[in-house]
Amino acid sequence: MLQQYPHDNRVLVATDCIIFGFDGEDLKVLLIKRNFEPEKGKWSLMGGFMNVNEDLEVGAKRILHELTGLENVYMEQLQAFGEVSRDPVERTVSVSFYALINIHDHDAELARANNAYWVSLDKKPSLIFDHDRMVTMALQRLRYKAALHPIGFELLPEKFTIPQLQRLYEAIYSNSFDRRNFSRKILSTKLLIDTGEKNEQGITKKAVLYRLDQERYQRQFNAFLNFIADF
Amino acid sequence: MLQQYPHDNRVLVATDCIIFGFDGEDLKVLLIKRNFEPEKGKWSLMGGFMNVNEDLEVGAKRILHELTGLENVYMEQLQAFGEVSRDPVERTVSVSFYALINIHDHDAELARANNAYWVSLDKKPSLIFDHDRMVTMALQRLRYKAALHPIGFELLPEKFTIPQLQRLYEAIYSNSFDRRNFSRKILSTKLLIDTGEKNEQGITKKAVLYRLDQERYQRQFNAFLNFIADF
DNA sequence: GAGAAATCGTGTACAAATAACACGATTTAC
DNA sequence: GTAAATCGTGTTATTTGTACACGATTTCTC
């Protein structure tokens, strides 16, 4: 069998991560203020090169781990970006992944060491290369996905209130929903378990804390709701 | 500025195309019976290597054109596949695209020359490498997409009847819909224009021929229906 | 070519989901 | 301590979805 294809068009493959977080108010992305070349001083996504002996997805998780210290987070491939001159240094195909993390779980020191900052989506600076487009498409994908599958919870702490969840969905869809209808719609999925507790030390202790019914979550991942605003 | 990154992990990037067609009965994919190495004699998707001076998408359209003679068809990237040993010959990252074409428009001689055949999805043979997974994911993506956006028309001739359109959707979702409700739902989108004609030479001339309102199609591409069976 | 079977278009009734709005109780802000 | 804001539950009207009926036309069968 052949050991190599008779081609001389091998290129670098990189991975860029769109890392989403939610601070209770805004939907945020984790961005790097680059203190390295190329494009030093500018903003970009967290990225890195894929190793030859490493699965694409494994590489993406490695890069996410390097920046956040996290493992086992929700991560999904967005798509490959492969325009000839997207990277001015050298032809590079980048495969982008988006991740949803609980913003309070990540390792702040690692972020600091990498010069990474959480930025609200509506205050996002311009990014290098085609990273702006990556973020735009990741948000769009998130909107599609979250409208049909219960992935919003990935952005929240283990225990959360329904108003919190609503603010998250409103941030994702840049839209507002009727408080009462939202609550009923969410509870009708039976995906939430009432813990009986209230937030003792938090800002608000009016609302009841719920947690996700993990078993149901797995079971009915493919049959959720239709939120969808008009996006 | 650097001319090259200091890495030695460049790999081949390939493109594989999942080409969907509809013959009035079944949803089909265009597959290659390989008369070349590697995996000669087995079935695979149409594919090829990306050139270093060629955008990914341009490469995908080139490959589609080589096999079908078509240009300006609906084509969308599925995702990149990048497991280390997906191609036993050499590490290769493949970026897959799916296309929707009018099955009667393609160049049959080109297909013959490439040893390509239309195969119904439910009679699909096993494919090489991870091509089976590509087809499965492409179908899933098509189901999502077609439930929210009016892309089904890309698979039909310019003029078509509502029963034809229904058979298409039933093929996509492996499901059946109520004839009367389907018709009303489709017409309520105002996307179809009644041509007044009936199919003179076709099999059936009972149903009225419609054509797509191109202007509306562009305008309300993002606000379509919710078909979705349970997938 | 005549009668039977299938298909097409339109119509109606009922059920479910969505949207809009009201109220009392609790918590927070001043 | 009082006013304003938030939370949970409830009610109603509208829209959308589902199930089934009928007559007209076309196709099939012999």
XYZ file of C-alpha atoms (C1' of nucleotides) in Angstrom:
522
model
C 0.000 0.000 0.000
C 1.068 3.560 -0.587
C 2.717 5.300 2.306
C 2.061 8.781 0.995
C -0.092 10.411 -1.626
C 1.873 11.866 -4.511
C 1.036 15.454 -3.705
C 2.987 18.438 -2.617
C 0.201 20.595 -1.250
C 0.278 19.981 2.465
C -0.796 22.879 4.633
C -0.977 23.799 8.279
C -4.210 23.040 10.093
C -5.100 25.238 13.024
C -7.909 25.228 15.542
C -9.685 28.290 16.864
C -12.069 28.230 19.810
C -15.104 30.418 20.322
C -15.637 30.146 24.054
C -18.988 31.398 25.295
C -19.814 32.347 28.853
C -22.692 34.042 30.660
C -22.229 36.329 33.626
C -25.900 36.732 34.479
C -26.284 39.760 32.269
C -24.521 39.404 28.942
C -23.370 36.642 26.686
C -19.586 36.831 26.526
C -16.680 35.407 24.569
C -13.198 34.768 25.831
C -10.735 36.731 23.708
C -6.968 37.017 23.619
C -5.111 40.277 23.562
C -2.121 39.000 21.623
C 1.320 39.572 23.067
C 2.927 37.427 20.393
C 3.356 37.444 16.639
C 1.738 37.615 14.203
C -0.668 40.503 14.722
C 0.791 41.249 18.142
C -1.299 43.733 20.079
C -4.524 42.865 18.333
C -7.462 40.793 19.534
C -8.086 37.224 18.467
C -9.679 33.957 19.421
C -7.730 31.337 21.309
C -6.124 29.009 18.833
C -3.252 26.765 18.006
C -1.906 24.318 15.492
C -3.093 20.777 15.195
C -0.465 18.140 15.743
C 0.016 15.451 13.101
C -0.652 12.679 15.555
C -3.666 14.251 17.192
C -7.358 14.062 16.307
C -8.861 17.413 15.404
C -11.278 17.292 18.280
C -8.615 16.267 20.743
C -6.541 19.211 19.618
C -9.449 21.566 20.157
C -9.995 20.241 23.657
C -6.298 20.590 24.401
C -6.386 24.221 23.379
C -9.506 24.872 25.411
C -7.884 23.219 28.382
C -4.728 25.279 28.029
C -6.735 28.443 28.366
C -9.436 27.542 30.858
C -8.173 24.533 32.750
C -11.464 22.850 31.970
C -12.260 19.389 30.677
C -15.514 17.724 29.729
C -17.185 20.881 28.539
C -19.776 21.187 25.821
C -17.906 21.645 22.570
C -18.973 21.324 18.976
C -17.289 21.900 15.687
C -18.491 24.953 13.842
C -16.771 24.495 10.509
C -13.490 24.783 8.654
C -12.332 28.128 7.324
C -10.091 27.800 4.346
C -9.719 30.890 2.240
C -6.326 31.111 0.627
C -5.236 34.341 2.228
C -7.064 34.178 5.523
C -3.717 33.973 7.301
C -1.198 36.341 5.721
C 1.785 34.412 7.044
C 1.117 31.119 5.358
C -1.752 29.108 3.944
C -3.537 27.703 6.961
C -6.872 25.961 7.222
C -8.537 26.634 10.530
C -11.169 24.397 12.024
C -13.262 26.305 14.540
C -15.022 24.895 17.565
C -17.401 26.622 19.900
C -17.624 25.796 23.576
C -20.155 26.594 26.273
C -18.739 26.898 29.747
C -19.833 28.017 33.169
C -18.007 31.304 33.372
C -17.215 30.871 37.070
C -15.543 27.510 36.595
C -12.633 28.565 34.459
C -9.127 29.085 35.792
C -8.665 32.849 36.098
C -4.903 32.585 36.458
C -4.568 30.679 33.221
C -6.651 33.315 31.510
C -4.449 36.045 32.938
C -1.311 34.217 31.854
C -2.685 34.038 28.317
C -3.858 37.623 28.334
C -7.452 36.501 27.911
C -10.520 38.574 28.751
C -14.253 38.006 28.782
C -15.913 40.433 26.412
C -19.632 41.021 25.928
C -20.714 40.204 22.418
C -22.086 43.663 21.801
C -18.826 45.262 22.907
C -16.563 42.917 21.009
C -13.564 44.568 19.337
C -12.528 43.694 15.808
C -10.536 40.493 15.640
C -7.699 39.379 13.406
C -7.995 37.328 10.233
C -11.497 35.911 9.792
C -12.154 35.546 13.512
C -15.016 38.030 13.433
C -16.831 35.838 10.987
C -16.140 32.825 13.166
C -17.758 34.497 16.147
C -20.747 35.622 14.104
C -21.300 32.146 12.743
C -20.804 30.550 16.137
C -23.474 32.782 17.606
C -25.814 31.903 14.786
C -25.151 28.213 15.297
C -25.723 28.587 19.011
C -29.063 30.236 18.296
C -30.162 27.394 16.070
C -28.971 24.775 18.466
C -30.375 26.322 21.614
C -33.757 26.727 19.973
C -34.080 23.001 19.473
C -31.910 21.468 22.157
C -31.459 22.202 25.834
C -27.858 23.332 25.693
C -28.394 26.644 27.449
C -27.838 24.950 30.790
C -24.210 24.398 29.884
C -23.676 28.109 30.453
C -25.189 28.182 33.928
C -24.044 26.982 37.335
C -25.406 23.733 38.673
C -28.216 25.460 40.512
C -29.992 28.351 38.889
C -33.304 30.172 38.900
C -35.782 30.438 36.071
C -35.340 34.207 35.772
C -31.619 33.568 35.391
C -32.304 31.074 32.625
C -34.585 33.562 30.963
C -31.938 36.271 31.007
C -29.596 33.812 29.362
C -32.008 33.069 26.542
C -32.712 36.738 26.119
C -28.985 37.362 25.815
C -28.592 34.597 23.257
C -31.446 35.822 21.090
C -31.126 39.557 21.772
C -34.797 39.514 22.494
C -37.150 39.584 25.445
C -39.760 37.051 26.373
C -42.832 37.197 28.526
C -41.781 36.180 32.007
C -44.838 34.063 32.744
C -45.001 32.255 29.440
C -41.281 31.542 29.572
C -41.546 29.985 32.975
C -44.426 27.771 32.006
C -42.751 26.703 28.799
C -39.551 25.721 30.574
C -41.296 23.855 33.350
C -43.416 21.966 30.824
C -40.272 20.240 29.585
C -39.931 18.593 33.008
C -36.201 19.030 32.626
C -35.857 21.028 35.827
C -35.983 19.784 39.388
C -37.064 22.136 42.145
C -34.368 22.022 44.832
C -36.595 23.825 47.300
C -33.655 26.060 48.161
C -33.258 29.741 47.559
C -30.078 31.578 46.802
C -28.734 32.373 50.272
C -25.678 34.398 49.444
C -26.493 35.596 45.951
C -27.942 38.885 44.919
C -31.497 37.705 44.731
C -33.230 35.253 46.958
C -36.664 35.723 45.590
C -36.572 32.966 43.032
C -36.382 29.236 43.628
C -33.267 27.331 42.609
C -33.619 24.530 40.126
C -31.187 21.990 38.853
C -31.143 19.955 35.677
C -32.622 16.482 35.627
C -29.529 14.880 34.111
C -31.251 11.665 33.189
C -34.067 13.359 31.344
C -31.582 15.770 29.831
C -29.733 12.925 28.133
C -32.934 11.209 27.150
C -34.757 14.074 25.543
C -31.828 16.029 24.212
C -33.238 15.686 20.743
C -36.756 16.760 21.558
C -36.774 20.142 23.161
C -38.549 23.338 22.394
C -38.947 25.882 19.713
C -37.878 29.144 21.149
C -36.391 30.923 18.265
C -36.977 34.551 17.938
C -36.632 35.801 14.417
C -32.995 35.512 13.615
C 6.959 39.572 8.622
C 7.380 35.825 8.880
C 7.028 33.935 5.665
C 6.300 30.638 7.335
C 5.342 29.370 10.728
C 8.051 27.361 12.441
C 6.174 24.091 12.357
C 6.620 20.805 10.671
C 3.137 19.429 10.896
C 1.594 20.207 7.559
C -0.979 17.745 6.297
C -3.052 17.114 3.227
C -6.495 18.665 3.085
C -9.133 16.916 1.039
C -12.698 17.698 0.136
C -15.532 15.187 -0.042
C -18.921 15.942 -1.519
C -22.249 14.521 -0.450
C -24.391 15.134 -3.505
C -28.111 14.726 -2.960
C -30.689 14.243 -5.666
C -34.368 13.329 -5.818
C -35.885 11.179 -8.543
C -39.511 11.653 -7.559
C -39.471 8.648 -5.280
C -36.334 8.401 -3.203
C -33.684 10.690 -1.869
C -30.416 9.658 -3.484
C -26.695 10.278 -3.206
C -24.163 10.205 -5.979
C -21.515 7.617 -5.146
C -18.303 6.489 -6.809
C -17.409 2.894 -7.475
C -13.683 3.370 -7.216
C -11.547 2.124 -10.077
C -8.432 3.675 -8.580
C -6.312 3.349 -5.462
C -6.619 3.411 -2.550
C -9.545 1.147 -1.726
C -10.060 0.312 -5.384
C -13.323 -1.506 -6.011
C -15.059 -0.047 -2.993
C -17.658 2.691 -2.788
C -16.886 6.231 -1.742
C -17.980 9.827 -1.996
C -16.618 12.048 -4.728
C -13.557 13.800 -3.409
C -10.214 15.313 -4.140
C -7.349 17.227 -2.693
C -7.425 20.918 -2.068
C -4.846 22.943 -3.951
C -2.612 25.268 -1.983
C -3.701 28.278 -3.985
C -7.398 27.503 -3.915
C -10.106 28.466 -1.411
C -11.707 25.484 0.272
C -15.105 26.309 -1.139
C -13.740 26.872 -4.615
C -12.096 23.475 -4.430
C -15.360 21.871 -3.411
C -17.175 23.489 -6.322
C -14.450 22.381 -8.673
C -14.838 18.797 -7.546
C -18.610 18.990 -7.848
C -18.247 20.420 -11.326
C -15.850 17.699 -12.370
C -18.422 15.076 -11.566
C -21.696 16.707 -12.551
C -20.821 19.487 -14.975
C -22.922 21.804 -12.815
C -22.220 25.267 -11.475
C -24.191 27.548 -9.200
C -25.750 24.769 -7.212
C -26.748 24.879 -3.568
C -23.732 23.820 -1.569
C -22.898 24.153 2.079
C -20.042 23.022 4.215
C -20.876 20.208 6.570
C -17.752 20.090 8.683
C -14.151 18.969 8.798
C -13.273 15.388 9.611
C -9.893 15.027 11.172
C -9.271 11.822 13.016
C -5.673 10.753 12.880
C -6.213 7.470 11.130
C -9.292 8.222 9.080
C -7.230 7.778 5.921
C -4.854 4.800 6.260
C -2.487 6.085 3.595
C -1.531 9.344 5.217
C -2.877 11.859 7.702
C -5.498 13.795 5.787
C -8.081 16.250 7.021
C -11.211 16.157 4.924
C -13.662 19.016 4.715
C -17.050 17.770 3.591
C -19.653 19.710 1.664
C -23.157 18.704 0.807
C -24.896 19.783 -2.369
C -28.500 19.716 -3.517
C -28.989 19.332 -7.236
C -31.773 18.716 -9.675
C -31.049 15.126 -10.550
C -32.003 15.608 -14.194
C -29.591 18.475 -14.738
C -26.351 16.656 -14.177
C -24.091 15.441 -16.949
C -24.681 11.704 -17.225
C -21.576 11.128 -19.331
C -19.335 12.726 -16.734
C -20.911 10.518 -14.117
C -20.300 7.455 -16.254
C -16.712 8.485 -16.870
C -16.181 8.747 -13.124
C -17.976 5.517 -12.402
C -20.603 7.374 -10.399
C -24.085 6.088 -9.603
C -27.167 7.464 -7.918
C -28.027 5.329 -4.926
C -31.106 5.545 -2.727
C -30.217 6.358 0.830
C -31.872 3.260 2.185
C -29.946 1.059 -0.231
C -26.605 2.721 0.282
C -23.630 0.351 0.442
C -20.890 0.765 3.027
C -18.401 3.424 2.082
C -14.683 3.735 2.665
C -12.991 5.623 5.486
C -15.465 7.754 7.456
C -17.671 8.462 4.465
C -20.640 6.676 5.997
C -20.549 9.076 8.888
C -20.321 11.983 6.486
C -23.471 10.885 4.701
C -25.316 10.338 7.964
C -24.373 13.757 9.240
C -25.186 15.398 5.933
C -28.658 13.911 6.012
C -29.143 15.103 9.554
C -27.989 18.588 8.598
C -30.309 18.567 5.615
C -33.188 17.645 7.887
C -32.461 20.518 10.232
C -31.965 22.957 7.432
C -34.995 21.951 5.391
C -37.212 22.197 8.443
C -36.401 25.856 8.866
C -35.463 27.048 5.412
C -36.962 26.473 1.986
C -34.056 24.570 0.460
C -36.099 21.591 -0.676
C -36.808 23.324 -3.950
C -33.158 23.005 -4.893
C -33.798 19.319 -5.458
C -36.747 19.796 -7.814
C -37.095 20.956 -11.403
C -38.163 24.506 -12.066
C -41.826 23.582 -12.276
C -43.234 21.037 -9.892
C -46.460 19.991 -8.257
C -47.313 20.072 -4.584
C -47.641 16.291 -4.359
C -44.140 16.077 -5.825
C -42.864 18.457 -3.183
C -44.584 16.414 -0.513
C -42.952 13.208 -1.687
C -39.629 14.993 -1.448
C -40.199 16.048 2.146
C -41.428 12.595 3.016
C -38.233 11.168 1.574
C -36.077 13.613 3.503
C -37.778 12.894 6.816
C -38.643 9.233 6.234
C -42.124 10.122 7.323
C -45.515 10.765 5.823
C -47.621 13.864 6.109
C -51.297 14.505 5.672
C -51.796 15.513 2.067
C -54.291 18.293 2.757
C -52.462 19.841 5.670
C -49.204 19.748 3.779
C -50.674 21.562 0.851
C -52.196 24.271 2.993
C -48.999 24.740 4.945
C -46.888 25.125 1.832
C -49.282 27.503 0.119
C -49.477 29.627 3.259
C -45.831 30.556 2.791
C -46.768 32.321 -0.469
C -43.496 31.032 -1.855
C -45.150 29.234 -4.744
C -46.637 30.731 -7.853
C -49.399 28.881 -9.668
C -48.320 28.580 -13.309
C -51.800 27.522 -14.376
C -50.195 24.762 -16.409
C -50.384 21.065 -15.911
C -47.762 18.516 -16.637
C -48.402 17.687 -20.300
C -45.893 14.962 -20.931
C -45.167 13.797 -17.445
C -46.616 10.878 -15.638
C -49.348 12.776 -13.881
C -51.323 15.698 -15.118
C -53.734 15.835 -12.286
C -51.819 18.328 -10.181
C -51.125 21.949 -10.981
C -47.562 23.015 -11.640
C -46.048 25.653 -9.428
C -42.797 27.506 -9.585
C -40.804 29.243 -6.895
C -41.286 32.945 -6.311
C -37.585 33.737 -6.528
C -37.898 37.195 -5.054
C -39.798 36.030 -2.004
C -37.498 33.040 -1.751
C -34.498 35.311 -1.271
C -36.379 37.624 1.027
C -37.823 35.122 3.433
C -35.142 32.476 3.295
C -34.610 32.880 6.995
C -38.238 32.717 8.015
C -39.784 29.526 6.769
C -41.641 26.761 8.462
C -41.301 24.225 11.135
C -41.774 20.918 9.517
C -39.561 18.651 11.436
C -40.737 15.248 12.151
C -39.074 13.725 15.154
C -35.484 13.266 14.238
C -64.437 3.177 -24.191
C -66.924 2.336 -19.778
C -66.661 1.593 -14.969
C -63.636 1.294 -10.925
C -59.855 3.027 -8.357
C -56.726 6.467 -7.270
C -55.360 11.283 -6.919
C -56.160 16.223 -6.405
C -58.072 20.459 -4.446
C -60.924 22.594 -1.095
C -63.533 22.545 3.319
C -64.711 21.938 8.330
C -64.390 20.687 13.244
C -61.695 19.839 17.175
C -57.352 19.941 19.977
C -53.071 21.957 21.258
C -49.804 25.568 21.521
C -48.883 30.358 21.797
C -49.554 35.140 23.186
C -51.448 38.713 26.046
C -52.754 40.246 30.277
C -54.245 40.125 35.804
C -53.341 39.370 40.700
C -51.407 38.513 45.272
C -47.119 37.474 47.853
C -42.400 38.208 48.767
C -38.191 40.705 48.529
C -35.403 44.642 47.726
C -34.399 49.680 47.594
C -34.648 54.153 49.592
C -41.173 51.514 57.167
C -43.010 52.352 52.797
C -42.767 52.177 47.802
C -41.061 49.804 43.898
C -39.594 45.747 41.815
C -39.603 40.772 41.290
C -41.589 36.172 41.557
C -45.023 32.510 41.070
C -49.483 31.141 39.557
C -53.803 31.902 36.983
C -57.120 33.134 33.070
C -58.552 34.134 28.443
C -58.260 34.973 23.407
C -55.912 33.948 19.274
C -53.272 31.288 16.380
C -51.590 27.089 14.784
C -51.794 22.128 14.171
C -54.346 17.738 13.461
C -57.846 14.673 11.872
C -61.148 13.611 8.838
C -65.072 14.474 4.789
C -66.501 15.458 0.045
C -66.801 16.179 -4.911
C -64.151 16.592 -9.244
C -60.700 14.978 -12.241
C -57.502 11.702 -13.942
C -55.721 7.167 -14.473
C -56.155 2.214 -14.579
C -58.347 -2.157 -15.971
C -60.649 -5.019 -18.889
